CSV table of C-alpha atoms and ligand atoms in Angstrom, one decimal:
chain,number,residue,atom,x,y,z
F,30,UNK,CA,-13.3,-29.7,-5.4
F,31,UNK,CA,-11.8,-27.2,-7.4
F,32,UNK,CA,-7.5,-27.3,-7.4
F,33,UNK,CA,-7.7,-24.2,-5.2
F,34,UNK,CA,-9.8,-25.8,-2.5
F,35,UNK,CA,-7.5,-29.1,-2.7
F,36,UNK,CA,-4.1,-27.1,-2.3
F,37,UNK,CA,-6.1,-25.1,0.5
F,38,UNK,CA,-6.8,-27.8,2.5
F,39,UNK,CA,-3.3,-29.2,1.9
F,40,UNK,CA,-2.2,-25.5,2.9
F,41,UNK,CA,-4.1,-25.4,5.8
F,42,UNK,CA,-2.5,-28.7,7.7
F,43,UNK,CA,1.3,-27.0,6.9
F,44,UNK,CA,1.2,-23.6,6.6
F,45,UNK,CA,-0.6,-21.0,9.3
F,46,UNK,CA,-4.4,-20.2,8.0
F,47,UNK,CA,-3.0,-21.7,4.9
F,48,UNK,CA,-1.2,-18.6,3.6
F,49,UNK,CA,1.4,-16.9,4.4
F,50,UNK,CA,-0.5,-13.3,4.6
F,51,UNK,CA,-3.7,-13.3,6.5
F,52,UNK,CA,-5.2,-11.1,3.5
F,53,UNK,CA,-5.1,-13.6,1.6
F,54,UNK,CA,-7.0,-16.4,3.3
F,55,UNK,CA,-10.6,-14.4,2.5
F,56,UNK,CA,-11.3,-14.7,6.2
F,57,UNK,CA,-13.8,-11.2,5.6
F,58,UNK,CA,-15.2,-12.2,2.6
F,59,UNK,CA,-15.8,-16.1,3.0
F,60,UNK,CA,-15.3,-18.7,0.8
F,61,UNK,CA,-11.4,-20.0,-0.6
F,62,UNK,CA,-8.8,-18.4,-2.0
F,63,UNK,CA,-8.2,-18.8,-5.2
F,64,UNK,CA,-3.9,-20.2,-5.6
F,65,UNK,CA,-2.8,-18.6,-8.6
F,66,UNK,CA,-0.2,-20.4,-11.4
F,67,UNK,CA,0.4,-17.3,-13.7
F,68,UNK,CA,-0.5,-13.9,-14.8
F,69,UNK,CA,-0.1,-11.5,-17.6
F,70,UNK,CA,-0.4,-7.9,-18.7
F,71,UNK,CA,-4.6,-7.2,-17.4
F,72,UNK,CA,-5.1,-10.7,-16.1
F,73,UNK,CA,-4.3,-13.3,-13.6
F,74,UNK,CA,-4.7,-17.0,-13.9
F,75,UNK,CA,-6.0,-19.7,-11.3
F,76,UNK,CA,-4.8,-23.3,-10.5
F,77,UNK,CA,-8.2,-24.2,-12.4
F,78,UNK,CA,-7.4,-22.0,-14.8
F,79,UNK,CA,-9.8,-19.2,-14.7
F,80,UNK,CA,-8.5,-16.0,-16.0
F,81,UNK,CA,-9.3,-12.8,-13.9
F,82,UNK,CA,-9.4,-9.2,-14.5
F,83,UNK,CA,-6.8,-8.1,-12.0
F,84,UNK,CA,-7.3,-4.8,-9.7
F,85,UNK,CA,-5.2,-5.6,-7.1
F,86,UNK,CA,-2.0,-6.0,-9.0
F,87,UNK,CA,-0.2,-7.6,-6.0
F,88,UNK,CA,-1.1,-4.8,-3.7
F,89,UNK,CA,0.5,-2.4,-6.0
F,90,UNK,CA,3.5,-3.5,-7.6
F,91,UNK,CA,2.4,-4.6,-10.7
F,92,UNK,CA,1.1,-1.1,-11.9
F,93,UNK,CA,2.3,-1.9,-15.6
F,94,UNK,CA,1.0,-4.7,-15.9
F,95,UNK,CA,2.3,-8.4,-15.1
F,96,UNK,CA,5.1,-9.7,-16.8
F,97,UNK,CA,5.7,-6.4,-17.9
F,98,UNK,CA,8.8,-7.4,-20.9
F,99,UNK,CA,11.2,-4.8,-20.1
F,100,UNK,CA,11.3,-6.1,-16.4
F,101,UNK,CA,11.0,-9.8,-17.1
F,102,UNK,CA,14.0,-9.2,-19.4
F,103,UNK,CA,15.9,-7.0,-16.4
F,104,UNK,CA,15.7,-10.4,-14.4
F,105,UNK,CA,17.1,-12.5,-17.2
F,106,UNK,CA,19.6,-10.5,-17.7
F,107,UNK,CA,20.8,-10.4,-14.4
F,108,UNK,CA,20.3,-13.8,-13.0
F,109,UNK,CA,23.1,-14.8,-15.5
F,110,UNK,CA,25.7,-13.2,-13.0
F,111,UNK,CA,24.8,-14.6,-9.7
F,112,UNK,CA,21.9,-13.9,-7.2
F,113,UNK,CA,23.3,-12.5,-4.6
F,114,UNK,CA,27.1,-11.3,-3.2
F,115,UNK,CA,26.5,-9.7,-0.3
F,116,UNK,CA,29.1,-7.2,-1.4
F,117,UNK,CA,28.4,-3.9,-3.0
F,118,UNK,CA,27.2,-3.4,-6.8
F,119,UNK,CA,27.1,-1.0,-9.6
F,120,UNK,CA,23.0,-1.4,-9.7
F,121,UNK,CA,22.7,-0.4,-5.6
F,122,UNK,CA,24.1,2.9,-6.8
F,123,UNK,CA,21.9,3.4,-9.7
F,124,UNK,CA,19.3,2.6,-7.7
F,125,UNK,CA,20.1,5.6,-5.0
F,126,UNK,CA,20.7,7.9,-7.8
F,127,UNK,CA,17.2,7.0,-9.4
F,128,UNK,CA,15.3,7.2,-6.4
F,129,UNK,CA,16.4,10.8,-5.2
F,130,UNK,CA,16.3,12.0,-8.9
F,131,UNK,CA,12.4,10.6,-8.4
F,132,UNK,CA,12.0,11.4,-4.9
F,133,UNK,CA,13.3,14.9,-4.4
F,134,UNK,CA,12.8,14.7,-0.6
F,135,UNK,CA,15.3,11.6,-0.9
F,136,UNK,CA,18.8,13.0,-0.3
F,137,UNK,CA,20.4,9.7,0.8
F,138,UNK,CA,18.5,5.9,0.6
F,139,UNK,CA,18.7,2.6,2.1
F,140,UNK,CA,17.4,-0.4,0.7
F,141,UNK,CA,15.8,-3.0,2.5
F,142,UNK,CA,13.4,-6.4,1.6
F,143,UNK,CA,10.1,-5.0,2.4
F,144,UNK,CA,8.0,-2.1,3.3
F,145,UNK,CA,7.8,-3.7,7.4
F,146,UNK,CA,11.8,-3.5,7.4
F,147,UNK,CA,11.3,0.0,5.8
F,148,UNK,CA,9.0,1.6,8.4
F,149,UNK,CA,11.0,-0.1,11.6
F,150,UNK,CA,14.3,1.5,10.2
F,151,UNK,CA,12.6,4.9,9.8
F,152,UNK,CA,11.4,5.1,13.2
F,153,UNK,CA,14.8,3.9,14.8
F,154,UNK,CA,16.7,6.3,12.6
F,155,UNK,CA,14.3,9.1,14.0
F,156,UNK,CA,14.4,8.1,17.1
F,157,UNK,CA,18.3,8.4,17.3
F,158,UNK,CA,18.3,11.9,15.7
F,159,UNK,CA,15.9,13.4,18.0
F,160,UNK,CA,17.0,11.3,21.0
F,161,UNK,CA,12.9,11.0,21.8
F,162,UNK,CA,11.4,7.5,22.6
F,163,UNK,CA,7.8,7.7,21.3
F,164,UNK,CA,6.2,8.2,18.0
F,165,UNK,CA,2.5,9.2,16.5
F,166,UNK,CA,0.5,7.0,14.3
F,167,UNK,CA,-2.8,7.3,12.7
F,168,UNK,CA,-6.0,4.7,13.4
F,169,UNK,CA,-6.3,3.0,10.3
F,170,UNK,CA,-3.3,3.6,8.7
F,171,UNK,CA,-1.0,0.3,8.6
F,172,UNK,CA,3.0,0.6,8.1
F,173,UNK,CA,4.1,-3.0,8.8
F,174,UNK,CA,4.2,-5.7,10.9
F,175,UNK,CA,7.0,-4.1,13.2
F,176,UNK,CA,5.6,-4.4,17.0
F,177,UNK,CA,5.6,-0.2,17.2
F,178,UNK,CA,2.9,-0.1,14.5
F,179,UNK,CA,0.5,-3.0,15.6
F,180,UNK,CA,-1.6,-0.6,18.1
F,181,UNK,CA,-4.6,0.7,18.2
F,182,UNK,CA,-5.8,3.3,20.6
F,183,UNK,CA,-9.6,2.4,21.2
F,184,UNK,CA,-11.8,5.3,21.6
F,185,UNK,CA,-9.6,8.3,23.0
F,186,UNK,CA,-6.9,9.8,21.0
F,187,UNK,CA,-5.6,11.0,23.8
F,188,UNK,CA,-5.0,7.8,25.5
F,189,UNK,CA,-2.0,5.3,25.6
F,190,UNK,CA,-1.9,2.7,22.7
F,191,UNK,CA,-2.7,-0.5,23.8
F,192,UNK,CA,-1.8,-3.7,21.3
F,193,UNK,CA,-3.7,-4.7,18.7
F,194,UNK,CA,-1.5,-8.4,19.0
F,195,UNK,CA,-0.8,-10.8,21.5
F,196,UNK,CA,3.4,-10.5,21.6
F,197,UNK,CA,3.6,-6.6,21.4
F,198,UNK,CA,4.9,-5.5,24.6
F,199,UNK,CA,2.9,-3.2,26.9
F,200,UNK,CA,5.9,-1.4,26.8
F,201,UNK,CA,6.3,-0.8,23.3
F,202,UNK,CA,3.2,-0.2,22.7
F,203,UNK,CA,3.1,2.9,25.4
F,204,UNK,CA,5.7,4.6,23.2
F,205,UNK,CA,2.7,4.4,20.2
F,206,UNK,CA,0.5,7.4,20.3
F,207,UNK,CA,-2.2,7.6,17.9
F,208,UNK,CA,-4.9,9.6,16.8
F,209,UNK,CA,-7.6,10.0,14.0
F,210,UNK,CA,-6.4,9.7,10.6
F,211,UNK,CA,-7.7,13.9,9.3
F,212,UNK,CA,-7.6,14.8,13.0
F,213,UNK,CA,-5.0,17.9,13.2
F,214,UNK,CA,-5.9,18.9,16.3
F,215,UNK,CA,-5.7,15.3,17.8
F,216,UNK,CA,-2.0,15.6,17.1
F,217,UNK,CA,-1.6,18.8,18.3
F,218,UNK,CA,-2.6,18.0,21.9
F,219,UNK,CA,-0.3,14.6,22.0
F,220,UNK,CA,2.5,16.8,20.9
F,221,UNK,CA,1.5,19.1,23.5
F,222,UNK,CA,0.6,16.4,26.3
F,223,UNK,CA,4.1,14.4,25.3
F,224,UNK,CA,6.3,17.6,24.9
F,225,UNK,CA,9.7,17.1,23.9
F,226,UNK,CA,8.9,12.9,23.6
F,227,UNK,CA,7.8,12.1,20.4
F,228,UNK,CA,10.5,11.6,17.9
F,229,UNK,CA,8.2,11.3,14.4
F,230,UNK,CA,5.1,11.5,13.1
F,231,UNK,CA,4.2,8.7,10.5
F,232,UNK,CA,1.5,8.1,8.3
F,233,UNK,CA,0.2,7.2,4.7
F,234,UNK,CA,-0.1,10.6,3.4
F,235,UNK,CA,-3.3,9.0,1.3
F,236,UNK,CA,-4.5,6.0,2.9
F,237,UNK,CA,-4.9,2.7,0.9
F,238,UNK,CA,-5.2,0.0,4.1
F,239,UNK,CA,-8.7,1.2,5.6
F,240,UNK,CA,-9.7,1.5,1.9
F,241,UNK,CA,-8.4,4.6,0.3
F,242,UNK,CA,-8.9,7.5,2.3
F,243,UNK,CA,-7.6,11.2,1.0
F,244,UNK,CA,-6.2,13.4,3.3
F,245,UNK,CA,-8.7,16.7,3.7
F,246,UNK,CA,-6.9,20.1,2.3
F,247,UNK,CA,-4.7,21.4,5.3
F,248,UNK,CA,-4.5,18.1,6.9
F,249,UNK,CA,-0.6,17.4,5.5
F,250,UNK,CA,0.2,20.8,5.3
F,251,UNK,CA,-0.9,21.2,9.0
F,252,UNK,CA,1.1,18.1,10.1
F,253,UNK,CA,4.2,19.3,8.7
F,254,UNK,CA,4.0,23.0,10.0
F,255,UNK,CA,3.5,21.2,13.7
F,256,UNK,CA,6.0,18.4,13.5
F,257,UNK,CA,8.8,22.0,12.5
F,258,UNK,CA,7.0,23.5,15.6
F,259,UNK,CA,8.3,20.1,17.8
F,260,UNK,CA,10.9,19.0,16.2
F,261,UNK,CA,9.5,15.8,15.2
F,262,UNK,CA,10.6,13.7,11.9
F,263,UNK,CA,7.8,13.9,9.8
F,264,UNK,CA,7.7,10.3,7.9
F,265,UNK,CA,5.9,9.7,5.2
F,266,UNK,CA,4.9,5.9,4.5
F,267,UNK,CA,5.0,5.8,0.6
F,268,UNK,CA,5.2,2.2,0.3
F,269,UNK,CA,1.6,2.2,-1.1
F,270,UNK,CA,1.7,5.7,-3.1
F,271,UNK,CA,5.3,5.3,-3.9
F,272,UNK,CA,5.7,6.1,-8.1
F,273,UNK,CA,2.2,5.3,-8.3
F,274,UNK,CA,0.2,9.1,-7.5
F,275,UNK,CA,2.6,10.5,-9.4
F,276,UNK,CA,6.7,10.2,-10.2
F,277,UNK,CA,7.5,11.1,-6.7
F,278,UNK,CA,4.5,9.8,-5.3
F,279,UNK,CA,2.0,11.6,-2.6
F,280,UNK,CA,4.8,14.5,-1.2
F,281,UNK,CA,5.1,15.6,-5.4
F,282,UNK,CA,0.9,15.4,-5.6
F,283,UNK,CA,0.5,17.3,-2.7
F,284,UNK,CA,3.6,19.2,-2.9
F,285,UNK,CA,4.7,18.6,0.9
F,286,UNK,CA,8.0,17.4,1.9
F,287,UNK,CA,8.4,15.2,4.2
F,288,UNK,CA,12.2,14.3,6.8
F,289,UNK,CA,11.7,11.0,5.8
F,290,UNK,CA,10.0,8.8,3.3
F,291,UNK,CA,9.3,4.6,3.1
F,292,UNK,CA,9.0,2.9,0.1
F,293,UNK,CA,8.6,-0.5,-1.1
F,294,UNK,CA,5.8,-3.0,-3.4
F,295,UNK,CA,6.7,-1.0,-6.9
F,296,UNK,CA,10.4,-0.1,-6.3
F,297,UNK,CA,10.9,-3.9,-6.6
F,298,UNK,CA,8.8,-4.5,-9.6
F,299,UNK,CA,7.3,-7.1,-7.8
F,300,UNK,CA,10.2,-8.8,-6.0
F,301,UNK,CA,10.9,-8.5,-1.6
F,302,UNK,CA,12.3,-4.5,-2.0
F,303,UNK,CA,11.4,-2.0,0.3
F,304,UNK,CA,13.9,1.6,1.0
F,305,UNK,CA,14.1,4.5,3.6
F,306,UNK,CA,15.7,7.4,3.0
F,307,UNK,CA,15.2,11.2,3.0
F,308,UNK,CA,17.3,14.4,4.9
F,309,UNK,CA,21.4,13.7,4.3
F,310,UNK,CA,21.7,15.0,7.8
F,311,UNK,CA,18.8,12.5,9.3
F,312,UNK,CA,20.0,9.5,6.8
F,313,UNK,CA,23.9,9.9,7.9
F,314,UNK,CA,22.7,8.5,11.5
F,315,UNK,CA,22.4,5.3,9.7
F,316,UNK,CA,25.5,2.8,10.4
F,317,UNK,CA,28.3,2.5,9.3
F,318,UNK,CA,27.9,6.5,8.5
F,319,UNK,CA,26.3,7.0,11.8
F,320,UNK,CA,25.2,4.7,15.3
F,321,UNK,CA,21.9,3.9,14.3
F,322,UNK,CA,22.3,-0.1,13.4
F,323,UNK,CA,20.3,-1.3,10.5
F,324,UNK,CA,21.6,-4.4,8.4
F,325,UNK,CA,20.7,-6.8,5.8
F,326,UNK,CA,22.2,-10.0,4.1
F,327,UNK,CA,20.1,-9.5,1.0
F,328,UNK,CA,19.5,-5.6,1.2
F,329,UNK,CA,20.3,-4.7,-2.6
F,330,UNK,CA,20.0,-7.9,-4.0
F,331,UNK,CA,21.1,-8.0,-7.7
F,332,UNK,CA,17.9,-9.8,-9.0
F,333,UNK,CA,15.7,-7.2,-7.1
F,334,UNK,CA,17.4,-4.1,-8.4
F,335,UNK,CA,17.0,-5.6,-11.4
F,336,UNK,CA,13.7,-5.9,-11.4
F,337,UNK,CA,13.0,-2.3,-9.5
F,338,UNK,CA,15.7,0.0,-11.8
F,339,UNK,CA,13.6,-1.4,-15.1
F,340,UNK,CA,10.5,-0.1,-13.0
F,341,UNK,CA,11.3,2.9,-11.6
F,342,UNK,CA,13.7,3.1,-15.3
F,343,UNK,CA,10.2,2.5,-17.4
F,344,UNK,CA,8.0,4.8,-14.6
F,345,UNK,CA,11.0,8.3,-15.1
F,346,UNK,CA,10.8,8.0,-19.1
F,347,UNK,CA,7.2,7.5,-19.3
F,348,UNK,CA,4.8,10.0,-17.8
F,349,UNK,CA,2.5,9.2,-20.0
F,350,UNK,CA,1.7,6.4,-18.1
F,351,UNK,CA,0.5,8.7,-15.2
F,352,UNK,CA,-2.0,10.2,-17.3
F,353,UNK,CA,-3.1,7.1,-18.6
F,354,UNK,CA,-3.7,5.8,-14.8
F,355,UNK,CA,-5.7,8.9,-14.5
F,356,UNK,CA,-7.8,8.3,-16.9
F,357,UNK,CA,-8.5,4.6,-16.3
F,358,UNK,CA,-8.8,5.4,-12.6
F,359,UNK,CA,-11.8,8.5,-14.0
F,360,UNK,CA,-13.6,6.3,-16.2
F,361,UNK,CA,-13.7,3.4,-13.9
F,362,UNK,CA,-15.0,5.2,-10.8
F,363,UNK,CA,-17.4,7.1,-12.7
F,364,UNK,CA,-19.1,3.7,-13.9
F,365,UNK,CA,-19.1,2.7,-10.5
F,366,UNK,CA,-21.0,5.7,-9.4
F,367,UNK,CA,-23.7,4.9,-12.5
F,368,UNK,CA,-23.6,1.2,-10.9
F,369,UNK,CA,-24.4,2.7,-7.2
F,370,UNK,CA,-27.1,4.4,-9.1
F,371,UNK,CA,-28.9,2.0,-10.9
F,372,UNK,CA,-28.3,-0.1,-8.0
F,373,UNK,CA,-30.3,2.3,-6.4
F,374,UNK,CA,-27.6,3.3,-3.7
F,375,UNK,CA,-25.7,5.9,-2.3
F,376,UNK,CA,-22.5,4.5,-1.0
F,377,UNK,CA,-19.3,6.2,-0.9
F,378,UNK,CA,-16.3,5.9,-3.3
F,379,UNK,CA,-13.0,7.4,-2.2
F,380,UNK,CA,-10.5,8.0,-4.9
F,381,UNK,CA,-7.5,9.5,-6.0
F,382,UNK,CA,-5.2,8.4,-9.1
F,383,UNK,CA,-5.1,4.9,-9.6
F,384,UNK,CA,-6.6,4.0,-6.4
F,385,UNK,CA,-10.1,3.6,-5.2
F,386,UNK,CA,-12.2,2.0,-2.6
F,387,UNK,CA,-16.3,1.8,-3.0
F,388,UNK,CA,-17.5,1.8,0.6
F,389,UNK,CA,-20.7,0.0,1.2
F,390,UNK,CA,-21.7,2.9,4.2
F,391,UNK,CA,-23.7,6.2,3.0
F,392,UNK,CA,-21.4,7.8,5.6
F,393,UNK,CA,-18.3,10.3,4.0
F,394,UNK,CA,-15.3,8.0,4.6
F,395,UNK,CA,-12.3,10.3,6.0
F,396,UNK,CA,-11.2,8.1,9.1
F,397,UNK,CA,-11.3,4.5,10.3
F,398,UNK,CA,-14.5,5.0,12.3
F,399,UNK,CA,-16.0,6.0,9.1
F,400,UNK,CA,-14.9,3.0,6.9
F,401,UNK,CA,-15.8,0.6,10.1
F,402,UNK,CA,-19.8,1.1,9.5
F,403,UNK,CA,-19.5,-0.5,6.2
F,404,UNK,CA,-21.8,-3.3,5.4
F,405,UNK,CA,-19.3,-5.9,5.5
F,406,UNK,CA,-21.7,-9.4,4.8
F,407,UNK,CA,-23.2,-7.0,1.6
F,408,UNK,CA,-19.5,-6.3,0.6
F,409,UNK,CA,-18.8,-10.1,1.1
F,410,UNK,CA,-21.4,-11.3,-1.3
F,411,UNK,CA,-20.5,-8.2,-3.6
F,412,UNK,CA,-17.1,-9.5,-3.6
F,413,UNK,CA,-18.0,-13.2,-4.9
F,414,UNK,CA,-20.4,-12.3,-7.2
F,415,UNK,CA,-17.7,-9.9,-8.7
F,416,UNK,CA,-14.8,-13.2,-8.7
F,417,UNK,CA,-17.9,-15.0,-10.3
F,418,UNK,CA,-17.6,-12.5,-13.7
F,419,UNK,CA,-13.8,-12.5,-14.2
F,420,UNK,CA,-12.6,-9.7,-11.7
F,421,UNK,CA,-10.3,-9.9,-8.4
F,422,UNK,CA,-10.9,-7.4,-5.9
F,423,UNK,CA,-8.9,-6.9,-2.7
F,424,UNK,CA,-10.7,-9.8,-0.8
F,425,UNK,CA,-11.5,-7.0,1.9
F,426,UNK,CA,-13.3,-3.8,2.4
F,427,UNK,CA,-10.3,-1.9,4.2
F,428,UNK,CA,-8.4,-2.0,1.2
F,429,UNK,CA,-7.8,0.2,-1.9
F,430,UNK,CA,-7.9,-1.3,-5.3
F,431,UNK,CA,-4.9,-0.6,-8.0
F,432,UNK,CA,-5.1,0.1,-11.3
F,433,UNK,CA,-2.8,-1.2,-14.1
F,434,UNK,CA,-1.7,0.7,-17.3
F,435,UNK,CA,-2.9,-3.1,-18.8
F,436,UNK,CA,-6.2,-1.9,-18.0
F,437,UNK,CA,-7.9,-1.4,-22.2
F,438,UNK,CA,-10.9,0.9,-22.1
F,439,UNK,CA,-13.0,-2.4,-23.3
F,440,UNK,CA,-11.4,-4.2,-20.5
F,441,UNK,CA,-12.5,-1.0,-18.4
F,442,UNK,CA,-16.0,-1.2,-19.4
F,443,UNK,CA,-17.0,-5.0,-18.4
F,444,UNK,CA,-15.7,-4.5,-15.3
F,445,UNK,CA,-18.5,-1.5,-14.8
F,446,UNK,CA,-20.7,-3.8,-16.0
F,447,UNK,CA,-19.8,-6.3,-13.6
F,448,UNK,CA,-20.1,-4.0,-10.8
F,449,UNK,CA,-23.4,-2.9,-11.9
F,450,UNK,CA,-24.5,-6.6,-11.8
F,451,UNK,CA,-22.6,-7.9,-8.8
F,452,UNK,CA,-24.4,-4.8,-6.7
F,453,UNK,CA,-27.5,-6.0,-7.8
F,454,UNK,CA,-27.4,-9.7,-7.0
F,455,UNK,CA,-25.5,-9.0,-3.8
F,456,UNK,CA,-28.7,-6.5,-2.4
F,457,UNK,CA,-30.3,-9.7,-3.6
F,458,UNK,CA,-29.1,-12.4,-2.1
F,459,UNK,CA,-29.0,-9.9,1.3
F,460,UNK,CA,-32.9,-10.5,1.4
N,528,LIG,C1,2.3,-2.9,2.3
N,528,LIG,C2,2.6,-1.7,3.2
N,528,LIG,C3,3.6,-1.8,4.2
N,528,LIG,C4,4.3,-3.1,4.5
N,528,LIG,O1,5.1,-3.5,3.4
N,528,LIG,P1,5.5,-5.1,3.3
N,528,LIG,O2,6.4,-5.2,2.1
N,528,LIG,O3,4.2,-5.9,3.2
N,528,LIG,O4,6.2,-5.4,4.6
N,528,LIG,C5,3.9,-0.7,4.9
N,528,LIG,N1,3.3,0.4,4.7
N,528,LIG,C6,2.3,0.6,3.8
N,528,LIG,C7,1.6,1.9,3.6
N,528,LIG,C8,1.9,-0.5,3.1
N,528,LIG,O5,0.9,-0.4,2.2
């Protein structure tokens, strides 16, 4: 038994599934996850101590690069002066002023210990400035583990959302409405159906957690004309795209602006930090300014600002590091399309920046019934053979991959290579 497979079973008598994420108990590829001891710059480290070429980069954080020196030193320098006060500090303020230099959109911010807390704020807040109950979200696109977002509507966009989890309320889940990520006119009919009811629209404005999925041209600039038309708080869920499609994220690419915006994995430079924030007058709801309650003991924590204000810090001063993602994120999805090839496929890759997800379907991937006729046993087998030459994947098909300015070009090529060769034995092993 390899270490990993010992501490999993170990894991798996104290600790739910073993993990404390289901991601990352490989339930949709097979096999066991790999427990990891220590990573660095491109690579990650096992227990056994296999080193791994790392395109996940802790779902996002870690886009330059683990350990990255100016953040390790951040920490250092900070945990010299307590961990926590609960009281107000000099960094909380730098950190508002950063994020709304960054963030345009972001007139006033709240931080918070995770993207989840993020996205249940944003909603409440929303809800108490329209004084409307429900709220729309898009199949496919995930904001959380908050009971409003864990619904799925089945076939009709049109009808009530029903829970996707045993422990979400019928109730709450009858103020979800969702509809077809790309769908414009889906929305426009709940609007209509639900007039003067639904307090925000929220969504990934690109997709990373059904795979990557782009939104099609019109489809943000038509969400935002209809949510003026209603009256409804437009939020956008940047926790994914957040300082890593560009500076100010997927509202700069696309140049929409959003009411509100949720952030989290990179503004914490890989410590528990998630933020809301957006319109002064929207954000002033927030108590003590304003009656909408939202607390935290750790909100702010001095360790985590740290570690996030040498990010974000690092992220403001260095564009450059946007054009470098670019170009990893070009060369690398262009040797996967030579790799389909030779492989003698025709399977979609979706792609944007420094995300990318190869879906094993032939189909055009622009909604979650799309990316659901993937062939998920082929992607399973692609997925180990891939772990098997030094390079971890999202252990998943629904999921984008992140790139890392750590990424060399050399580093960049024999992970092509190993594409080319994992799509081969996994076609393989399929007959
Ligand atoms: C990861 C993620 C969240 C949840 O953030 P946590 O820190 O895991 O709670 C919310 N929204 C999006 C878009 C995410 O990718």
């Amino acid at each position: 038994m390899t270490t990993s497979e010992q501490l999993f079973e170990k894991a798996k008598t104290l600790i739910p599934g073993g993990v404390n994420s289901p991601v990352r108990a490989f339930r949709s590829v097979g096999g066991t996850p790999l427990f990891m001891k220590s990573a660095k710059g491109p690579y990650l480290y096992d227990e056994d101590g296999r080193q791994y070429i790392e395109l996940i980069n802790s779902w996002g954080p870690m886009i330059l690069g683990h350990a990255f020196e100016p953040v390790e030193k951040a920490v250092r320098d900070a945990i010299q002066h307590s961990f926590s006060f609960g009281a107000p500090t000099r960094k909380e303020v730098e950190m508002a002023e950063l994020i709304t230099t960054m963030v345009p959109s972001v007139e006033k911010v709240r931080m918070v210990n995770s993207g989840t807390e993020a996205t249940m704020a944003a909603i409440r807040v929303a809800r108490g400035f329209t004084n409307r109950d429900k709220i729309i979200k898009f199949e496919g696109c995930y904001h959380g583990h908050g009971d409003s977002f864990l619904i799925a509507a089945g076939s009709g966009a049109m009808t009530m959302g029903v829970p996707d989890s045993p422990g979400v309320t019928k109730a709450t889940a009858a103020d979800t409405l969702t509809a077809p990520f790309n769908d414009l006119a889906a929305v426009e009919a709940l609007l209509d159906n639900n007039h003067n009811q639904v307090a925000a629209v929220i969504l990934e404005p690109v997709v990373g957690n059904m795979g990557c999925v782009l939104p099609e041209p019109g489809f943000l600039e038509g969400i935002r004309s209809l949510c003026n038309k209603h009256g409804v708080v437009l939020i956008f869920d940047e926790v994914m795209t957040g300082f890593r499609l560009a500076k100010g994220g997927a509202q700069e690419r696309f140049g929409i602006v959003p009411d509100l915006t949720t952030m989290g994995k990179i503004i914490g430079g890989g410590m528990p930090v998630g933020a809301y924030g957006g319109r002064a007058d929207i954000m002033n709801m927030v108590s003590p300014a304003g009656p909408v309650y939202q607390a935290g003991t750790l909100s702010g924590n001095p360790i985590a600002m740290s570690a996030g204000l040498a990010m974000l810090h690092y992220l403001n001063e260095h564009p450059e590091v946007y054009t470098r993602l670019e170009e990893i994120g070009e060369k690398l999805t262009t040797g996967f399309r030579a790799g389909l090839v030779k492989a003698g496929l025709n399977y979609t890759i979706n792609h944007i920046g420094s995300m990318f997800t190869m879906f094993m379907t032939e189909r055009p991937v622009s909604n979650f019934i799309d990316a659901k006729t993937c062939d998920l046993p082929l992607f399973g087998r692609y997925f180990h053979a891939m772990l098997k030459r030094g390079v971890y994947l999202a252990p998943s098909q629904f999921e984008s991959l992140f790139m890392s300015v750590a990424l060399t070009d050399e580093l960049v090529d024999q992970v092509i290579l190993a594409n080319e060769e994992s799509l081969i034995e996994a076609m393989n092993k399929g007959e």
